[in-house]
Short mmCIF file of C-alpha atoms in Angstrom, two decimals:
data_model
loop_
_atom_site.label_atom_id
_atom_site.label_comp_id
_atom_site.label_asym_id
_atom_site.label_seq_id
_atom_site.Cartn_x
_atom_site.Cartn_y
_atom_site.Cartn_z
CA UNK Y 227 5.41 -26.54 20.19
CA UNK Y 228 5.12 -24.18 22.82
CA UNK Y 229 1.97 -23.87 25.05
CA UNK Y 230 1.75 -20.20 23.95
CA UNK Y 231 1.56 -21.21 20.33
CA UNK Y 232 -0.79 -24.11 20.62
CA UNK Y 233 -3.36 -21.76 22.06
CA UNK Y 234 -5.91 -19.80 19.48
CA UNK Y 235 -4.98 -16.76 17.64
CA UNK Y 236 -7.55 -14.77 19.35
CA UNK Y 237 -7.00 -16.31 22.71
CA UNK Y 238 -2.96 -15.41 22.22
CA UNK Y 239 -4.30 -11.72 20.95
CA UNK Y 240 -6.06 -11.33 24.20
CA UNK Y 241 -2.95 -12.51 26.28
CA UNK Y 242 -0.77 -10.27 24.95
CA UNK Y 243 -3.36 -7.36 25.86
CA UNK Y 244 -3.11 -8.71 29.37
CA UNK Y 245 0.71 -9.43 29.56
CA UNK Y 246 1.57 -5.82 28.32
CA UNK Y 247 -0.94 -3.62 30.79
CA UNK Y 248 -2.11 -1.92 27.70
CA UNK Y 249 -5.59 -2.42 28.19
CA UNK Y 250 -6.09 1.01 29.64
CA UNK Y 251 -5.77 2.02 26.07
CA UNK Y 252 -8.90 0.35 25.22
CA UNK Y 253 -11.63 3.31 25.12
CA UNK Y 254 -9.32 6.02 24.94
CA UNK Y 255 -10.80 9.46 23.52
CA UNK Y 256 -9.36 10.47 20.46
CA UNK Y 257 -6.26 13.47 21.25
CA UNK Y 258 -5.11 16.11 19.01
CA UNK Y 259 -1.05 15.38 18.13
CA UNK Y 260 -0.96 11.50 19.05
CA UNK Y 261 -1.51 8.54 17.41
CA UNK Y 262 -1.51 4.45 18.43
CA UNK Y 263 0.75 2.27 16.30
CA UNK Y 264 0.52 -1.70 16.38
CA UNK Y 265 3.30 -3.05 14.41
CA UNK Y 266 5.26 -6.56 14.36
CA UNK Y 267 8.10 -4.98 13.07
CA UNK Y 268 11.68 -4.70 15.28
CA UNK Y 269 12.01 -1.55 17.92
CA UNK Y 270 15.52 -1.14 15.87
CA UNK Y 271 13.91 -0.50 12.47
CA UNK Y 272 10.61 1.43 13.94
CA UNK Y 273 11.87 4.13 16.93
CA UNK Y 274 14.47 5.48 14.36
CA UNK Y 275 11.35 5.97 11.75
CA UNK Y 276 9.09 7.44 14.34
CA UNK Y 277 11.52 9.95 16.20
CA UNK Y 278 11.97 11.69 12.88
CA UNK Y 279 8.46 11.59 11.78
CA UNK Y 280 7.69 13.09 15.94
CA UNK Y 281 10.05 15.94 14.98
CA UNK Y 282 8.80 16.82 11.63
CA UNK Y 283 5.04 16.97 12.50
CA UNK Y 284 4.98 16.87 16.66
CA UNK Y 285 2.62 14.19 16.53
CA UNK Y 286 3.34 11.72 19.51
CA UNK Y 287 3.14 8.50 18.45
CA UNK Y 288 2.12 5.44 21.05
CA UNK Y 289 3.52 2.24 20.12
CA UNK Y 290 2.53 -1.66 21.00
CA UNK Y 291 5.17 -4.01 19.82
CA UNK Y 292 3.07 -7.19 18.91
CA UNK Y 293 5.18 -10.51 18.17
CA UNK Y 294 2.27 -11.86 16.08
CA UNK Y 295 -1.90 -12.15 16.32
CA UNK Y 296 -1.87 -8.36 15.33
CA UNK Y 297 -5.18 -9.60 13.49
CA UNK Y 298 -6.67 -10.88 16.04
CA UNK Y 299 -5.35 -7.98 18.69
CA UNK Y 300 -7.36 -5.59 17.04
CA UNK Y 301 -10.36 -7.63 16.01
CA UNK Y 302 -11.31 -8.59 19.98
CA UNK Y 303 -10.62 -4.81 20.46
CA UNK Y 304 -14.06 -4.38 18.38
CA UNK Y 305 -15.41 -0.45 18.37
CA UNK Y 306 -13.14 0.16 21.07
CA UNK Y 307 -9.65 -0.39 20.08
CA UNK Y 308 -7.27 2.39 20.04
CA UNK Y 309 -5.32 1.34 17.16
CA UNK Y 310 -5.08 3.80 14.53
CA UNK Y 311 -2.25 2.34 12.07
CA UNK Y 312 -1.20 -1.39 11.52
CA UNK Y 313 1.82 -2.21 10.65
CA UNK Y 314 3.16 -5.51 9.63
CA UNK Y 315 5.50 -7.50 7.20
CA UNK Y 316 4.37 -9.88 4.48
CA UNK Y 317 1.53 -9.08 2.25
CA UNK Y 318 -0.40 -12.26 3.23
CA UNK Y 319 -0.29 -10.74 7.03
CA UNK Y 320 -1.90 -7.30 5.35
CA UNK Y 321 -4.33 -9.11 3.66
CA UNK Y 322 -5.53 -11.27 6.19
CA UNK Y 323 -6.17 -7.47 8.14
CA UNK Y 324 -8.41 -6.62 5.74
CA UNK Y 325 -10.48 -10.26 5.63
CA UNK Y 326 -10.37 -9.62 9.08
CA UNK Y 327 -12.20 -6.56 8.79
CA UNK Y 328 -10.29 -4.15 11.19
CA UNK Y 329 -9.13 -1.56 7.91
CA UNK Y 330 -10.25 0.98 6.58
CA UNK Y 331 -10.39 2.22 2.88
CA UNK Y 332 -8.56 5.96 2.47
CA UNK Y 333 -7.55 7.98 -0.20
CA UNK Y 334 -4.17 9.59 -0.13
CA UNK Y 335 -2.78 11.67 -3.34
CA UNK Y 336 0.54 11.26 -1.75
CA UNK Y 337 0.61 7.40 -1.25
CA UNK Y 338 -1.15 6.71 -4.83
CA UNK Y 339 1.57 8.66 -6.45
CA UNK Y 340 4.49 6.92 -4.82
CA UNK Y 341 3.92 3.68 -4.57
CA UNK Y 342 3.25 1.70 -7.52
CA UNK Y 343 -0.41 0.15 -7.86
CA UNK Y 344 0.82 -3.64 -7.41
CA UNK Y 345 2.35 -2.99 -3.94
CA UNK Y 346 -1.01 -1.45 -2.30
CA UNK Y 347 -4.43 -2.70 -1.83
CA UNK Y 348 -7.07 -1.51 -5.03
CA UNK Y 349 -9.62 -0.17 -2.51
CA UNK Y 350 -7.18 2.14 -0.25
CA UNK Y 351 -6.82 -0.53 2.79
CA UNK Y 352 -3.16 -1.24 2.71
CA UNK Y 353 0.07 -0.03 1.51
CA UNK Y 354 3.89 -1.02 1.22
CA UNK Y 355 6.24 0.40 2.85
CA UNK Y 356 9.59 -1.01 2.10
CA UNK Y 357 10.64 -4.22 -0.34
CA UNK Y 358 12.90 -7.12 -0.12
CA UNK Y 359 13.26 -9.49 -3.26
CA UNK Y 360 13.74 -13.43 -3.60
CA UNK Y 361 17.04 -13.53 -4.66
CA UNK Y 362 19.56 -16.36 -5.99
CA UNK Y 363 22.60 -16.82 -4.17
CA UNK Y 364 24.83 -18.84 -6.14
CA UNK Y 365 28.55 -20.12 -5.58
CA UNK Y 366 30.98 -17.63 -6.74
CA UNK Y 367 33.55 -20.22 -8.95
CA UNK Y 368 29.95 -20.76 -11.42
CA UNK Y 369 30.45 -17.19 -12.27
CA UNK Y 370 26.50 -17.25 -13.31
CA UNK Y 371 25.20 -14.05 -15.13
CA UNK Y 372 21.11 -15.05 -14.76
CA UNK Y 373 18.99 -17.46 -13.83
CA UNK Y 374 15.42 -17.78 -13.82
CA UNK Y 375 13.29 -18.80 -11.18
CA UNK Y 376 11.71 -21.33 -13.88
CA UNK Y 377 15.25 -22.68 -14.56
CA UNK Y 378 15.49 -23.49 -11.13
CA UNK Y 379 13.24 -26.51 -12.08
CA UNK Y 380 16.00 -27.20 -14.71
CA UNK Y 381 18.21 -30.72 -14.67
CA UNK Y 382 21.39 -28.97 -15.04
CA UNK Y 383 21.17 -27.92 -11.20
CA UNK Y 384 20.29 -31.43 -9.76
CA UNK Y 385 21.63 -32.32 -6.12
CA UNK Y 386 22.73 -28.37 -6.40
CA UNK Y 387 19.78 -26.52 -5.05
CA UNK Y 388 19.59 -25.27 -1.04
CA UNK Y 389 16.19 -23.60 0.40
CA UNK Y 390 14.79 -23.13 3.46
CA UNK Y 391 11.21 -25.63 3.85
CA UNK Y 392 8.38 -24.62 1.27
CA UNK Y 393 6.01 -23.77 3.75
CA UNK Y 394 7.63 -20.81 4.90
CA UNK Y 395 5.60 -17.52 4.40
CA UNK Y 396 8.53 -16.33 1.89
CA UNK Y 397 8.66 -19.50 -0.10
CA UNK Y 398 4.94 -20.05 0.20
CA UNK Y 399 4.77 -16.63 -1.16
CA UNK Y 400 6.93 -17.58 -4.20
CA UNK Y 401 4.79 -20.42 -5.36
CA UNK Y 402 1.21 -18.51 -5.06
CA UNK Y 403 2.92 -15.92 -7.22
CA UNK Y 404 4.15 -19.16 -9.48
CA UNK Y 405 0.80 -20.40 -9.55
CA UNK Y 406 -0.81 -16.33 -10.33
CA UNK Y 407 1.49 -16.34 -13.02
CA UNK Y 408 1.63 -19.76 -15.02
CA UNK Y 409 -1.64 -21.59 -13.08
CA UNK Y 410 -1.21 -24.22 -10.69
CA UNK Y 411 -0.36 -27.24 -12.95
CA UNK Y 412 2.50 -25.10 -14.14
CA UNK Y 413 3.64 -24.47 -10.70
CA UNK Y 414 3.02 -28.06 -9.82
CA UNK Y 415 5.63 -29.64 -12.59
CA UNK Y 416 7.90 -26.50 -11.46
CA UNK Y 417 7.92 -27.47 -7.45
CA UNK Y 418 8.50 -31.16 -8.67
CA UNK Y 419 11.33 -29.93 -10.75
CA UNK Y 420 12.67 -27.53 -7.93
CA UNK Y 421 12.45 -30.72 -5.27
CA UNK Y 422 14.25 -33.12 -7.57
CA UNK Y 423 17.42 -30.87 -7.78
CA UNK Y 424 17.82 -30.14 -4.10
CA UNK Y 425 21.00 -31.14 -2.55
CA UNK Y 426 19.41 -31.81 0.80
CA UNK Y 427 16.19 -31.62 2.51
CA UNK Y 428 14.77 -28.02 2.88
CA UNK Y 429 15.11 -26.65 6.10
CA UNK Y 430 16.84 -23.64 8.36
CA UNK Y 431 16.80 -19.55 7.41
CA UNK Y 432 18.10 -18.17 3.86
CA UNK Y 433 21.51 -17.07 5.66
CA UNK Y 434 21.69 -21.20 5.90
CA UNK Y 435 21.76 -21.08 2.00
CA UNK Y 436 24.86 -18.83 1.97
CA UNK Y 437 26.84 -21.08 4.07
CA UNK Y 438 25.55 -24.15 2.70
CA UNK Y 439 27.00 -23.00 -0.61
CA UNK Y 440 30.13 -22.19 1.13
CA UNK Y 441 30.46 -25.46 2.62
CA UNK Y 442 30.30 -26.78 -0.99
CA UNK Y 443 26.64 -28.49 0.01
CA UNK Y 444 25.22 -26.57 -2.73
CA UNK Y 445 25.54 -24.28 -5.43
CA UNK Y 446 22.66 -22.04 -5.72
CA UNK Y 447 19.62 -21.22 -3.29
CA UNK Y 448 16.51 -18.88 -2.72
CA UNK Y 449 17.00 -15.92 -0.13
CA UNK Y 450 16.17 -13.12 0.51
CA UNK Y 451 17.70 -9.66 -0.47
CA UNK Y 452 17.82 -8.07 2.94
CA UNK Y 453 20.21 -11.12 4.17
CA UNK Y 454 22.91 -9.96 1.77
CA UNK Y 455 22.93 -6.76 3.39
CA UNK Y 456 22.72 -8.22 6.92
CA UNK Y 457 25.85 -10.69 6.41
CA UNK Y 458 27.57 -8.86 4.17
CA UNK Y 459 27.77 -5.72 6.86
CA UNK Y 460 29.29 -7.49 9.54
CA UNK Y 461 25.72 -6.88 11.46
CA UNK Y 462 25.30 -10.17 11.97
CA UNK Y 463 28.99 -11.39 13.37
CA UNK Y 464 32.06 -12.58 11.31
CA UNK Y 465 30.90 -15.84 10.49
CA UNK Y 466 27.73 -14.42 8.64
CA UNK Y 467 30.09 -11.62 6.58
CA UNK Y 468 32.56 -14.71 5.42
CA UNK Y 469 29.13 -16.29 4.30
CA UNK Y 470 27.47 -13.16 2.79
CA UNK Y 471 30.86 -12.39 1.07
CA UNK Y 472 31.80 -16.06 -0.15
CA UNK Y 473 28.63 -16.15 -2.59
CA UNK Y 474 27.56 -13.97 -5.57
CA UNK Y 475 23.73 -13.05 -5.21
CA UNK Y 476 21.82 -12.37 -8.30
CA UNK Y 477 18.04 -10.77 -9.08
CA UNK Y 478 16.19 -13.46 -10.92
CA UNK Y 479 12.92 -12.92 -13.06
CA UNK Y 480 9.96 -15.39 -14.09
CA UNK Y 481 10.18 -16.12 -17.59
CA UNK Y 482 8.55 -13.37 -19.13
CA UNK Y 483 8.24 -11.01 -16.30
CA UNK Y 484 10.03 -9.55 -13.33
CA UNK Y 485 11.29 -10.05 -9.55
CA UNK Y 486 9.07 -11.61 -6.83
CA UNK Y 487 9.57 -9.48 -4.31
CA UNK Y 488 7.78 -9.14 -0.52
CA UNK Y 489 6.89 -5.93 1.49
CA UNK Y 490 6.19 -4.62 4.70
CA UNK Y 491 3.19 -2.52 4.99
CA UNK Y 492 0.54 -0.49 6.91
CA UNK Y 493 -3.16 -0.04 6.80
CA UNK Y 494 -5.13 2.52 8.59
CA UNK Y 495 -7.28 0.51 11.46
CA UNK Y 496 -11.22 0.48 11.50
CA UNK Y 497 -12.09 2.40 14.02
CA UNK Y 498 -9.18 4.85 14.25
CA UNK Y 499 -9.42 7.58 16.33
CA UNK Y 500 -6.89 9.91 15.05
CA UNK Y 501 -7.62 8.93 11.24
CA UNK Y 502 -5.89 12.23 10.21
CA UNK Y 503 -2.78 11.16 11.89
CA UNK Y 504 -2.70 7.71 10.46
CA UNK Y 505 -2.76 9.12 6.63
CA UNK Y 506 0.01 11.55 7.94
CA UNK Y 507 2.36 9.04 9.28
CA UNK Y 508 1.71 6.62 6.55
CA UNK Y 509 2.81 9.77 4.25
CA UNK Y 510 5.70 10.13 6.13
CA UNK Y 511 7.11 6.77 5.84
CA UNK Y 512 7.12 6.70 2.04
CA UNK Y 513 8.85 10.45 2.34
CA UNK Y 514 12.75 10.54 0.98
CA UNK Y 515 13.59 10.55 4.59
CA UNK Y 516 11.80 7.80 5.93
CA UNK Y 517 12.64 5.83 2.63
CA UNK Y 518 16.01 6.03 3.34
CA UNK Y 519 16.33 5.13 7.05
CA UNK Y 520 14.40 1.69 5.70
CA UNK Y 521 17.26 1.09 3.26
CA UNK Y 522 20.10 1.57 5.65
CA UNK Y 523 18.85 0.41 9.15
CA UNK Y 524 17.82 -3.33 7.19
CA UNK Y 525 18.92 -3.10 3.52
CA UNK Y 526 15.41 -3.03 2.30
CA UNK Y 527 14.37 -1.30 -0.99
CA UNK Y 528 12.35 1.61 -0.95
CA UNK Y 529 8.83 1.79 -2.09
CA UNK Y 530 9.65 5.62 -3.08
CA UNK Y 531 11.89 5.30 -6.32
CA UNK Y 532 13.52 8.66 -5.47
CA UNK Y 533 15.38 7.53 -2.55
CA UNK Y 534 19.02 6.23 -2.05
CA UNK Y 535 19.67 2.56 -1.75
CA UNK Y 536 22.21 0.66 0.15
CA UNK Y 537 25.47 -0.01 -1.51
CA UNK Y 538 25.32 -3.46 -0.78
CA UNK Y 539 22.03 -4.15 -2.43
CA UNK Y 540 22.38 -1.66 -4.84
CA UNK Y 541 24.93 -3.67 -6.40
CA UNK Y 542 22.46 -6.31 -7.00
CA UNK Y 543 21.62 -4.17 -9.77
CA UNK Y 544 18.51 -2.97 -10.93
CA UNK Y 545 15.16 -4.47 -9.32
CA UNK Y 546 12.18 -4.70 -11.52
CA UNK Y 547 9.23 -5.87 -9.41
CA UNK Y 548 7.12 -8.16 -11.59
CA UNK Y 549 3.90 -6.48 -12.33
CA UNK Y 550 1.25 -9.27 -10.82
CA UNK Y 551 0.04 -7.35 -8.27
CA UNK Y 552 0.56 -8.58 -4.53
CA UNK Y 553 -3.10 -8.65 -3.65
CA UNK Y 554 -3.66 -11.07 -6.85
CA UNK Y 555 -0.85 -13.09 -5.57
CA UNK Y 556 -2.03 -13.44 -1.98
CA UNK Y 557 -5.42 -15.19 -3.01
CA UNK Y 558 -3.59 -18.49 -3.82
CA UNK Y 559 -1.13 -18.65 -0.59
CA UNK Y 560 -3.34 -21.36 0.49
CA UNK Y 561 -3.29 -23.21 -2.82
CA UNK Y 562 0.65 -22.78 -2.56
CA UNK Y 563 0.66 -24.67 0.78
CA UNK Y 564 -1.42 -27.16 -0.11
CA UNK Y 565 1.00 -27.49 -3.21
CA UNK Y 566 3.79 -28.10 -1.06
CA UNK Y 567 2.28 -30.99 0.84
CA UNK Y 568 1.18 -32.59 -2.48
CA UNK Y 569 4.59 -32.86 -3.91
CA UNK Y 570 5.90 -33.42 -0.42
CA UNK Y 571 8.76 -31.02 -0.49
CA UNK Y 572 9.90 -30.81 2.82
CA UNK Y 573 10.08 -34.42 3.48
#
């Protein structure tokens, strides 16, 4: 553990104000045509997003690149933060912005219509931007058609199954929306099932699974969709595309319902002071343009069903997002972890 991470969240918040001379933001009166952006995501996704959204509207958009404590940036900020949107990835990190009180509730015509009511907050606080699903890659001589996420609990695949550990935000993700769906005894007996067929102990990144399964460790694993895209493009080197094209990926469903998938988002801060902005670049980013610069700069799926996907994941096939809705899913994360320590699944 590093000495950075063994410090607080707030006390790392307020080190990273220090360590990146912003804090003459702090106070700053409110300016017609700009706008302050916090955001965890990669300069490589976000300066492509906000160049075209600066030429369409002229609004100048400031930007602080945060690695993590986003939260807990803004909250020691208080009344005088400058922050006017927040953007991050995972739900659970969206949802902890709100319990940490630094949104605030608006009402957009534009973003209600676009994106669908499970992938943004009830009350207006936060919104999805972009999707990536939990797929199933799978060895390509099985020539499997579908497989549940439930049948992943199944005998048939014992000493078959790769995944990274449980208590990864994606896989912790996964089992609240296990436990949302079928309760937590359910999702209990399925994590028990699901740790009795892997084929080794859980452990390095979902591009790991491909390779694993190309190695002949394993047959089928839990990744996400955005990976494909990454290996299969070459983006990631020539090792990663002969792992990305050596495995067949598949869209899996709950039994019963549809695909768990994950977002990146955006909320509108507290105490924004160019409010009018915020809705505006928020609008923006769930625009056809904006939409599709998120599907081809890191093979995400749009929020906006109008615009163009990938090649590479469209030939996943059609996604349907299962209909719990994310902020119903985020209220048992912490039941999900615990879960994972019960049945001991990384050990």
């Amino acid at each position: 553990m590093s000495l950075l991470s063994s410090w607080s969240p707030a006390l790392r918040g307020l080190i990273t104000l220090v360590v990146l001379g912003l804090s003459s933001l702090c106070g700053a009166v409110p300016t017609a045509g700009e706008l302050n952006l916090y955001t965890t995501r990669e300069p490589a996704l976000i300066d492509p997003l906000l160049k075209a959204f600066g030429e369409r509207t002229g609004v100048k958009v400031n930007t602080v690149f945060l690695k993590d404590g986003l939260a807990e940036r803004v909250a020691s900020e208080g009344r005088r933060s400058p922050a006017d949107v927040l953007m991050a990835v995972d739900f659970g990190n969206l949802t902890d912005l709100v319990d940490k009180g630094v949104t605030q509730s608006i009402k957009s015509p534009v973003l209600e219509q676009t994106i669908a009511a499970p992938l943004r907050d009830a009350g207006g606080h936060w919104f999805a931007l972009s999707l990536r699903a939990r797929t199933l890659y799978v060895a390509r001589e099985l020539d499997a058609k579908a497989v549940t996420y439930d049948e992943l609990a199944d005998a048939k695949w014992k000493g078959k199954v790769c995944i990274r550990s449980g208590q990864h935000p994606y896989n912790t993700a996964l089992i609240a929306h296990m436990i949302a769906k079928q309760g937590e005894a359910r999702a209990e007996q399925w994590l028990r099932g699901l740790k009795a067929n892997l084929a080794q102990k859980p452990g390095g990144g979902d591009r790991d699974v491909a390779r694993d399964i190309l190695g002949g460790i394993c047959d089928i694993g839990l990744a996400n969709s955005y990976y494909l895209g990454l290996m299969r493009s070459g983006a990631g080197g020539p090792d990663q595309q002969k792992w990305g094209e050596g495995i067949h990926a598949l869209l899996p469903v709950f039994a019963g319902g549809g695909t768990h998938v994950n977002v990146s988002g955006a909320a509108v801060a507290k105490y924004a002071p160019n409010k009018a902005n915020a809705i505006k670049l928020l609008e923006f980013l769930v625009s056809d343009e904006a939409q599709a610069i998120y599907a081809e700069a890191n093979y995400e799926y749009p929020v906006n069903g109008k615009a163009r996907l990938n090649p590479i994941i469209a030939a996943l096939g059609a996604l349907t997002v299962d209909e719990v809705p994310l902020a119903e899913i985020s209220k048992h994360r912490k039941a999900a972890s615990l879960l994972v320590d019960k049945v001991g699944f990384d050990l």
